[in-house]
Structure formats: structure tokens, C-alpha cells
Short mmCIF file of C-alpha atoms in Angstrom, two decimals:
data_model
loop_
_atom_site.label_atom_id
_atom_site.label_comp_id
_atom_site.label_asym_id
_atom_site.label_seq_id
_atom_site.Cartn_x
_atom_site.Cartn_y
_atom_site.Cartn_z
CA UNK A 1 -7.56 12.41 -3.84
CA UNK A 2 -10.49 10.08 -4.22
CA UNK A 3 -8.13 6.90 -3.52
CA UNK A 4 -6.76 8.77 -0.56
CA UNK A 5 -10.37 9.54 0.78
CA UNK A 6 -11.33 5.64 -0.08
CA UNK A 7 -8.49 4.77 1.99
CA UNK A 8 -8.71 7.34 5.06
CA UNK A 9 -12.47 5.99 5.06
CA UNK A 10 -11.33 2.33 5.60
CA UNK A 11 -9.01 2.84 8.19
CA UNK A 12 -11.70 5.21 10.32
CA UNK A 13 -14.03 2.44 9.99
CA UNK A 14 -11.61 -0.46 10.80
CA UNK A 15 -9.33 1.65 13.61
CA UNK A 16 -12.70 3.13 15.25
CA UNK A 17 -14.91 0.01 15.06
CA UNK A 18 -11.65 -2.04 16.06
CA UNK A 19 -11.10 0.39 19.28
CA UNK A 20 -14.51 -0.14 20.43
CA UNK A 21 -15.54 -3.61 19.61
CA UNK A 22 -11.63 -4.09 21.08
CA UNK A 23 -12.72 -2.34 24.52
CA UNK A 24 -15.48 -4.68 24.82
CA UNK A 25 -13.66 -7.73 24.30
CA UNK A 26 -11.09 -6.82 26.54
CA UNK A 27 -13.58 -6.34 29.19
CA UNK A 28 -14.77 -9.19 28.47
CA UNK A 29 -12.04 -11.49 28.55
CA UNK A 30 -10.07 -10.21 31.16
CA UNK A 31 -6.27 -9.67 31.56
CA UNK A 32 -5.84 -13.39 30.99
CA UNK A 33 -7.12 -14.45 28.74
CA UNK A 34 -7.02 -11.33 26.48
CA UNK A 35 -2.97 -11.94 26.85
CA UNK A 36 -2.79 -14.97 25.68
CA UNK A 37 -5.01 -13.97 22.36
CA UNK A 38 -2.53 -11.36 21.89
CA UNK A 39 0.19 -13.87 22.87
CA UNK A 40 -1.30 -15.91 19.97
CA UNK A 41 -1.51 -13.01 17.53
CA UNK A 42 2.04 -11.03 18.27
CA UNK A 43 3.37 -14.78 17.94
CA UNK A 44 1.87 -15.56 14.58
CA UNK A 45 2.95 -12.13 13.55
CA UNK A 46 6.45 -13.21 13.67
CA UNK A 47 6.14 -15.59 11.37
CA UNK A 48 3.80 -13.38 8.95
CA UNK A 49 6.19 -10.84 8.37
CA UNK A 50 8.84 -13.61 6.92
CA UNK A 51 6.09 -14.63 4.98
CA UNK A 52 5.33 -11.58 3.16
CA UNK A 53 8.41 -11.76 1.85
CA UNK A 54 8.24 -7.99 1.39
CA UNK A 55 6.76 -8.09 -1.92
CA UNK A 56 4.23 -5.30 -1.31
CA UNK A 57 6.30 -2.60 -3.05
CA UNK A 58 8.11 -4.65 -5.18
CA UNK A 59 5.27 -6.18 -6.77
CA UNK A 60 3.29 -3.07 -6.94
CA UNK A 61 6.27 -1.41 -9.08
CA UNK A 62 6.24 -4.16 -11.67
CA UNK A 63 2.12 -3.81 -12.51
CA UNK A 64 2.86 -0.56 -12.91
CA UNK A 65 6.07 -1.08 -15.38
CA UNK A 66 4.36 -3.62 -16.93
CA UNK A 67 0.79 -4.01 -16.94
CA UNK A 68 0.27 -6.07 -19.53
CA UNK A 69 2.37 -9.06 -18.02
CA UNK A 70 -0.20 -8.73 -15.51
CA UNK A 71 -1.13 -12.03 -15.12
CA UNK A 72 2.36 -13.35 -14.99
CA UNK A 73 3.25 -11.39 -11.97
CA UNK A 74 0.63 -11.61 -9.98
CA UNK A 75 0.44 -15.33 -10.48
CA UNK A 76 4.28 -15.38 -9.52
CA UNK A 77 3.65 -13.75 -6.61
CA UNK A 78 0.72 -15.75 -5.43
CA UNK A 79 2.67 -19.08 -5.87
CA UNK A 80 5.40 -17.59 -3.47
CA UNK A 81 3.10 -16.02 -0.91
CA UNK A 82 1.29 -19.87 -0.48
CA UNK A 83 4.69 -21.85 -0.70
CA UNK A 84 6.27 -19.20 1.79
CA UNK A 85 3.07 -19.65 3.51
CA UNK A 86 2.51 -23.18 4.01
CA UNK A 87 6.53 -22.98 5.12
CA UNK A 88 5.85 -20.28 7.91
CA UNK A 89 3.04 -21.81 9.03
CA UNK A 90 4.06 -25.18 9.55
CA UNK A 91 7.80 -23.55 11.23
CA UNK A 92 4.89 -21.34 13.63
CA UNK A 93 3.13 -24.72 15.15
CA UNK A 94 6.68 -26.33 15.40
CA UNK A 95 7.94 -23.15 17.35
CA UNK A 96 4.58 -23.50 19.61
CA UNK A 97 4.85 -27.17 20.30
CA UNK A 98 8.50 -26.58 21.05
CA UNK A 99 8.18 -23.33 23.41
CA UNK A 100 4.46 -24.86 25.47
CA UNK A 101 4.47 -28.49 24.61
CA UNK A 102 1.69 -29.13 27.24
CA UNK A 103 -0.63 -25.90 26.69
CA UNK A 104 -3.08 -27.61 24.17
CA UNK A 105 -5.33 -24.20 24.23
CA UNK A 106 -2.42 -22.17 23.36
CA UNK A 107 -1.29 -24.45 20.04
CA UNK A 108 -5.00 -24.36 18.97
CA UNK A 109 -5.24 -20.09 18.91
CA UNK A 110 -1.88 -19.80 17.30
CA UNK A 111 -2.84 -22.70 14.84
CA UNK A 112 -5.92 -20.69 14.01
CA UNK A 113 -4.32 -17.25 13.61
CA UNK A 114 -1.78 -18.44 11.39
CA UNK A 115 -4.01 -20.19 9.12
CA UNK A 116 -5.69 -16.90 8.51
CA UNK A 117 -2.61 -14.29 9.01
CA UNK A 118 -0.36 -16.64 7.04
CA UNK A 119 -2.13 -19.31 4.32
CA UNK A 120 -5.01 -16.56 3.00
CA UNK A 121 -1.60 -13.75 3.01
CA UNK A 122 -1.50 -14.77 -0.16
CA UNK A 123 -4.52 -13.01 -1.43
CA UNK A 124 -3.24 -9.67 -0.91
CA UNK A 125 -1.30 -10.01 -4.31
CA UNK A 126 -5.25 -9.03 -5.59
CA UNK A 127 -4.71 -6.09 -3.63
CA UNK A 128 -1.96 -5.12 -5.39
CA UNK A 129 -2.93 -5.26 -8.55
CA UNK A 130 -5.69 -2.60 -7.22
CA UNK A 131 -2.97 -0.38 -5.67
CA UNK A 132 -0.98 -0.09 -8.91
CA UNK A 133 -4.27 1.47 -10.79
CA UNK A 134 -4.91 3.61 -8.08
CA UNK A 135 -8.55 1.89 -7.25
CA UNK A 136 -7.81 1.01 -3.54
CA UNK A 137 -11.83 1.32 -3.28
CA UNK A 138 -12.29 -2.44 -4.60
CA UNK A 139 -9.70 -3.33 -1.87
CA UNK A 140 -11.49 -1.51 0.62
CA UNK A 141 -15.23 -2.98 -0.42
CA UNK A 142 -13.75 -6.40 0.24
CA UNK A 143 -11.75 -5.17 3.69
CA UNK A 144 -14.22 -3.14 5.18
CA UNK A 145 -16.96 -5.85 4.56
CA UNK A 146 -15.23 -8.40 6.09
CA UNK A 147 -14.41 -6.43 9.27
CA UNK A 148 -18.42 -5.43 9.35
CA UNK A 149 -19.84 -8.87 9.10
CA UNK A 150 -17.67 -10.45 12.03
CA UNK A 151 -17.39 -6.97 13.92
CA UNK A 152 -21.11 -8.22 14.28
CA UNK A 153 -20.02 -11.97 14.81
CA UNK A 154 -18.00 -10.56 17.58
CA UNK A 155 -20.77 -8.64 19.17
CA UNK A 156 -22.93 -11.82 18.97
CA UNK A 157 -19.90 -13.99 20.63
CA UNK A 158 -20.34 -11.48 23.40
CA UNK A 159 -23.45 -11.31 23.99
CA UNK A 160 -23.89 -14.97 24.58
CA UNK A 161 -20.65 -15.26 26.16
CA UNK A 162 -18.57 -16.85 23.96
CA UNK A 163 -15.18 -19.28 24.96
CA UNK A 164 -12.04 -17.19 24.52
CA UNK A 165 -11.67 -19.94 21.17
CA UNK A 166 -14.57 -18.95 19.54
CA UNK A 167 -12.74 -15.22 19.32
CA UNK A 168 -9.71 -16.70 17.64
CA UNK A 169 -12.32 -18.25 15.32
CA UNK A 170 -13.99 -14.81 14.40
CA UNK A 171 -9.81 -13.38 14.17
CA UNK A 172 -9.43 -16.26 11.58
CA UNK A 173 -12.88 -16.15 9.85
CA UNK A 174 -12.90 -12.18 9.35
CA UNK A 175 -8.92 -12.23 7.49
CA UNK A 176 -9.92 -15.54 5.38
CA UNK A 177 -13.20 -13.90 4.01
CA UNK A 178 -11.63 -10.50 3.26
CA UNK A 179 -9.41 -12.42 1.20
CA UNK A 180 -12.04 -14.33 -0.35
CA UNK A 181 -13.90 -11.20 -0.88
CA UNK A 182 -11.11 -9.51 -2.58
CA UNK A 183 -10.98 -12.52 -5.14
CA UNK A 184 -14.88 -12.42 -5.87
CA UNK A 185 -14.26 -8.29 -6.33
CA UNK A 186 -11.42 -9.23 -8.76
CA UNK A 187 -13.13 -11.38 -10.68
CA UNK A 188 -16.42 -9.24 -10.89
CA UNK A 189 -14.65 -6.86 -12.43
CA UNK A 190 -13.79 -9.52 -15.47
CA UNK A 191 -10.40 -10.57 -14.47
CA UNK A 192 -8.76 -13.65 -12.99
CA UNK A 193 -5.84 -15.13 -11.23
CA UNK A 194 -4.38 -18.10 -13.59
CA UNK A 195 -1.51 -19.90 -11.58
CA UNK A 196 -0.07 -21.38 -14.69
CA UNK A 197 1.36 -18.12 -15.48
CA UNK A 198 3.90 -17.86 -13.25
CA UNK A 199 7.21 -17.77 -13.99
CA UNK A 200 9.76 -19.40 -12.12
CA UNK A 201 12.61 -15.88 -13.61
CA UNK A 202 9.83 -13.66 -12.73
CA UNK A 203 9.51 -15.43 -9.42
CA UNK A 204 13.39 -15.47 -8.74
CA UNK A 205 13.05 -11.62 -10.33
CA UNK A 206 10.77 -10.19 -7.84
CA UNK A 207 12.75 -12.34 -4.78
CA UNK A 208 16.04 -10.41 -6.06
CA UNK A 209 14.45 -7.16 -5.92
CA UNK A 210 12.24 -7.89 -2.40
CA UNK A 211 14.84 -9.27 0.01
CA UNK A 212 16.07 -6.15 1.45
CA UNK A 213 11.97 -4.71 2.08
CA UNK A 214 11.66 -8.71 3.57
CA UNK A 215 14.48 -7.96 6.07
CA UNK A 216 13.13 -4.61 6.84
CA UNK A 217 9.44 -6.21 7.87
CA UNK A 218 10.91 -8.85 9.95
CA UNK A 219 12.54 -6.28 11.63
CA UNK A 220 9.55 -4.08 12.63
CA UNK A 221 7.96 -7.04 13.06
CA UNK A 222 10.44 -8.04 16.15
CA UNK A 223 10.93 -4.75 16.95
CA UNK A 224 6.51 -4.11 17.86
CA UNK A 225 5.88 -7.98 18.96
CA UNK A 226 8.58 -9.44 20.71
CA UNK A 227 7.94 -7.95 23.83
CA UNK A 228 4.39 -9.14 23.75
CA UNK A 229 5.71 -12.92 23.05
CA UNK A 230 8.34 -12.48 26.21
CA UNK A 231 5.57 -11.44 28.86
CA UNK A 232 3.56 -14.31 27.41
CA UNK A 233 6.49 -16.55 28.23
CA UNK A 234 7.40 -15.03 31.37
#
């Protein structure tokens, strides 16, 4: 009950200051240039959800099987969320050179979504390891401060009316120091994330068992944003 109420807090705070700070910004920016932010982010989103590789679960399951091999699978993990990563990203700026070779402004917002919804994904394995021992408050500490500090970025960027840029700037900055934050949380509580753990059978392990969640989230993934990505082309 008290992870539940640790998590129902974070997503009041994120899904109520998100819907108002969201208003406000969408005032701001008007119709278009508030679609092709979320042109930017429904693309990049695409391209997150391969990334993933729908390990969430999977990865969850094996802390909790084996918690003492904790270091080996969360390093395994991390080393194939940033080599998926680096992958996705690079295939999401070759996909937006190729679809608006000439719209320099729209290659800069999705280069600077992905590098924060894609390279810093692979963080969240920290957030796992939180998730198996039921302590989703650390997770939410890191989250929620994140979204606080550039909720007031945002409300700065308004004020002194801000380029549409500098908003994909505060999108990137708030996602990489969440995951920052999560790391300084993990390590404050006396533990650490040593890639030379990994395991190249744990790594193909955890791949065996994830494809199936993968092709699930690409799914939903197309399913919510590719509508959003065809108006922006159309």
C-alpha cells in the first residue's frame, strides 16, 4: 500500500503539473509550432519503444529470482539499453534527414528528444532494481524532482518568451537529469552500477525472454503515435 500511494502521488504530481504547465505552453506556442514539438516527440517515440527492448518486466522478474546476481543483470541490461540506444538514435536522425531533408529546425528538436528519450533510456534499469524491492519511492524522489525543477525552467522559458527550441531543450534536460538523479539515489543508498559485470548469456538470456513484450511496445507505440507523425507529414 505504501508503494502504491508513493506511486499514485507521482503520477498526480507529474499528470496535474504536466496538464497545466502543458495548457500554458500550448497557448503559448500556438497550433504550429506546438505540432511540430509533438511531431518531434511522437516521432522519437517510435524509435524509443524499439529501444526499450521490452525489458521492463523481464528484467524486473530476474532481481526478484535472483537478487544476489544483482549486479550482473542490471549491468546486462544497461549495456543493451545504450548499444540499442546509440542504434535507435542514430536510425531516428537518418529517418529525419530522409523524410525533411531541408527542415533544419525540425532535425534539431528530434535530435534533442532522442538524445534524452533514447541515450539516458538506459537509466531506467536503476529503476528497476527499485521496482523489484517494492521501494518505487527512490524512483519517484528522482522523477518527481526532475519534473519540479524544469516544470519551473518551463515557467521561466515562458515568461521571457522563450524560442520554440529552448522547450525541446527543457523536454531533453528534465528526462536526462531524472536519470541522473536516479543514479545519485542509487548510489546514496550504497550501491553501484559496475558495467564489467555483464554477461554476454545473461544478456542473450534476458533478449530470449523480452522479444515478445519488445514487439508488444512497438506496437502500442505505432498504434498512439503514428497518427501524430502522418498529420506532421501531411
Amino acid at each position: 500500500i505504501t508503494n502504491s500511494s508513493w506511486l499514485f502521488f507521482d503520477q498526480v504530481t507529474r499528470i496535474g503539473g504536466g496538464f497545466l504547465i502543458g495548457i500554458w505552453i500550448a497557448r503559448y506556442l500556438g497550433p504550429a509550432q506546438l505540432g511540430l514539438l509533438n511531431y518531434s516527440i511522437a516521432f522519437v517515440s517510435l524509435f524509443s519503444a524499439i529501444s526499450s527492448l521490452g525489458l521492463s518486466g523481464i528484467v524486473v522478474r530476474e532481481l526478484v529470482r535472483e537478487p544476489d546476481k544483482r549486479e550482473e543483470i542490471l549491468a546486462s541490461a544497461f549495456v543493451m539499453l545504450v548499444l540499442a540506444g546509440v542504434m535507435t538514435f542514430l536510425l531516428a536522425l537518418a529517418a529525419i534527414f530522409f523524410l525533411r531533408p531541408a527542415d533544419i529546425l525540425s532535425q534539431l528538436l528530434v535530435a534533442l528528444v532522442a538524445l534524452g528519450m533514447i541515450l539516458f533510456q538506459s537509466f531506467t534499469v536503476i529503476e528497476y532494481w527499485f521496482t523489484s524491492q517494492v521501494q518505487s519511492k527512490y524512483t519517484v524522489y528522482a522523477r518527481d524532482a526532475a519534473f519540479l525543477v524544469l516544470a519551473l525552467v518551463k515557467i521561466i522559458l515562458l515568461l521571457s518568451s522563450a524560442p520554440l527550441i529552448a522547450f525541446a531543450l527543457a523536454l531533453m534536460a528534465e528526462m536526462v537529469l531524472g536519470a541522473l538523479l536516479l543514479l545519485v539515489v542509487y548510489r546514496a543508498k550504497g550501491l553501484s552500477l559496475r558495467l564489467g559485470k555483464a554477461k554476454k548469456s545473461r544478456c542473450l538470456g534476458l533478449l530470449r525472454d523480452s522479444w515478445p513484450a519488445a514487439i508488444s511496445t512497438v506496437s502500442v507505440a505505432l498504434l498512439l503515435k503514428t497518427d501524430i507523425v502522418m498529420l506532421g507529414e501531411m
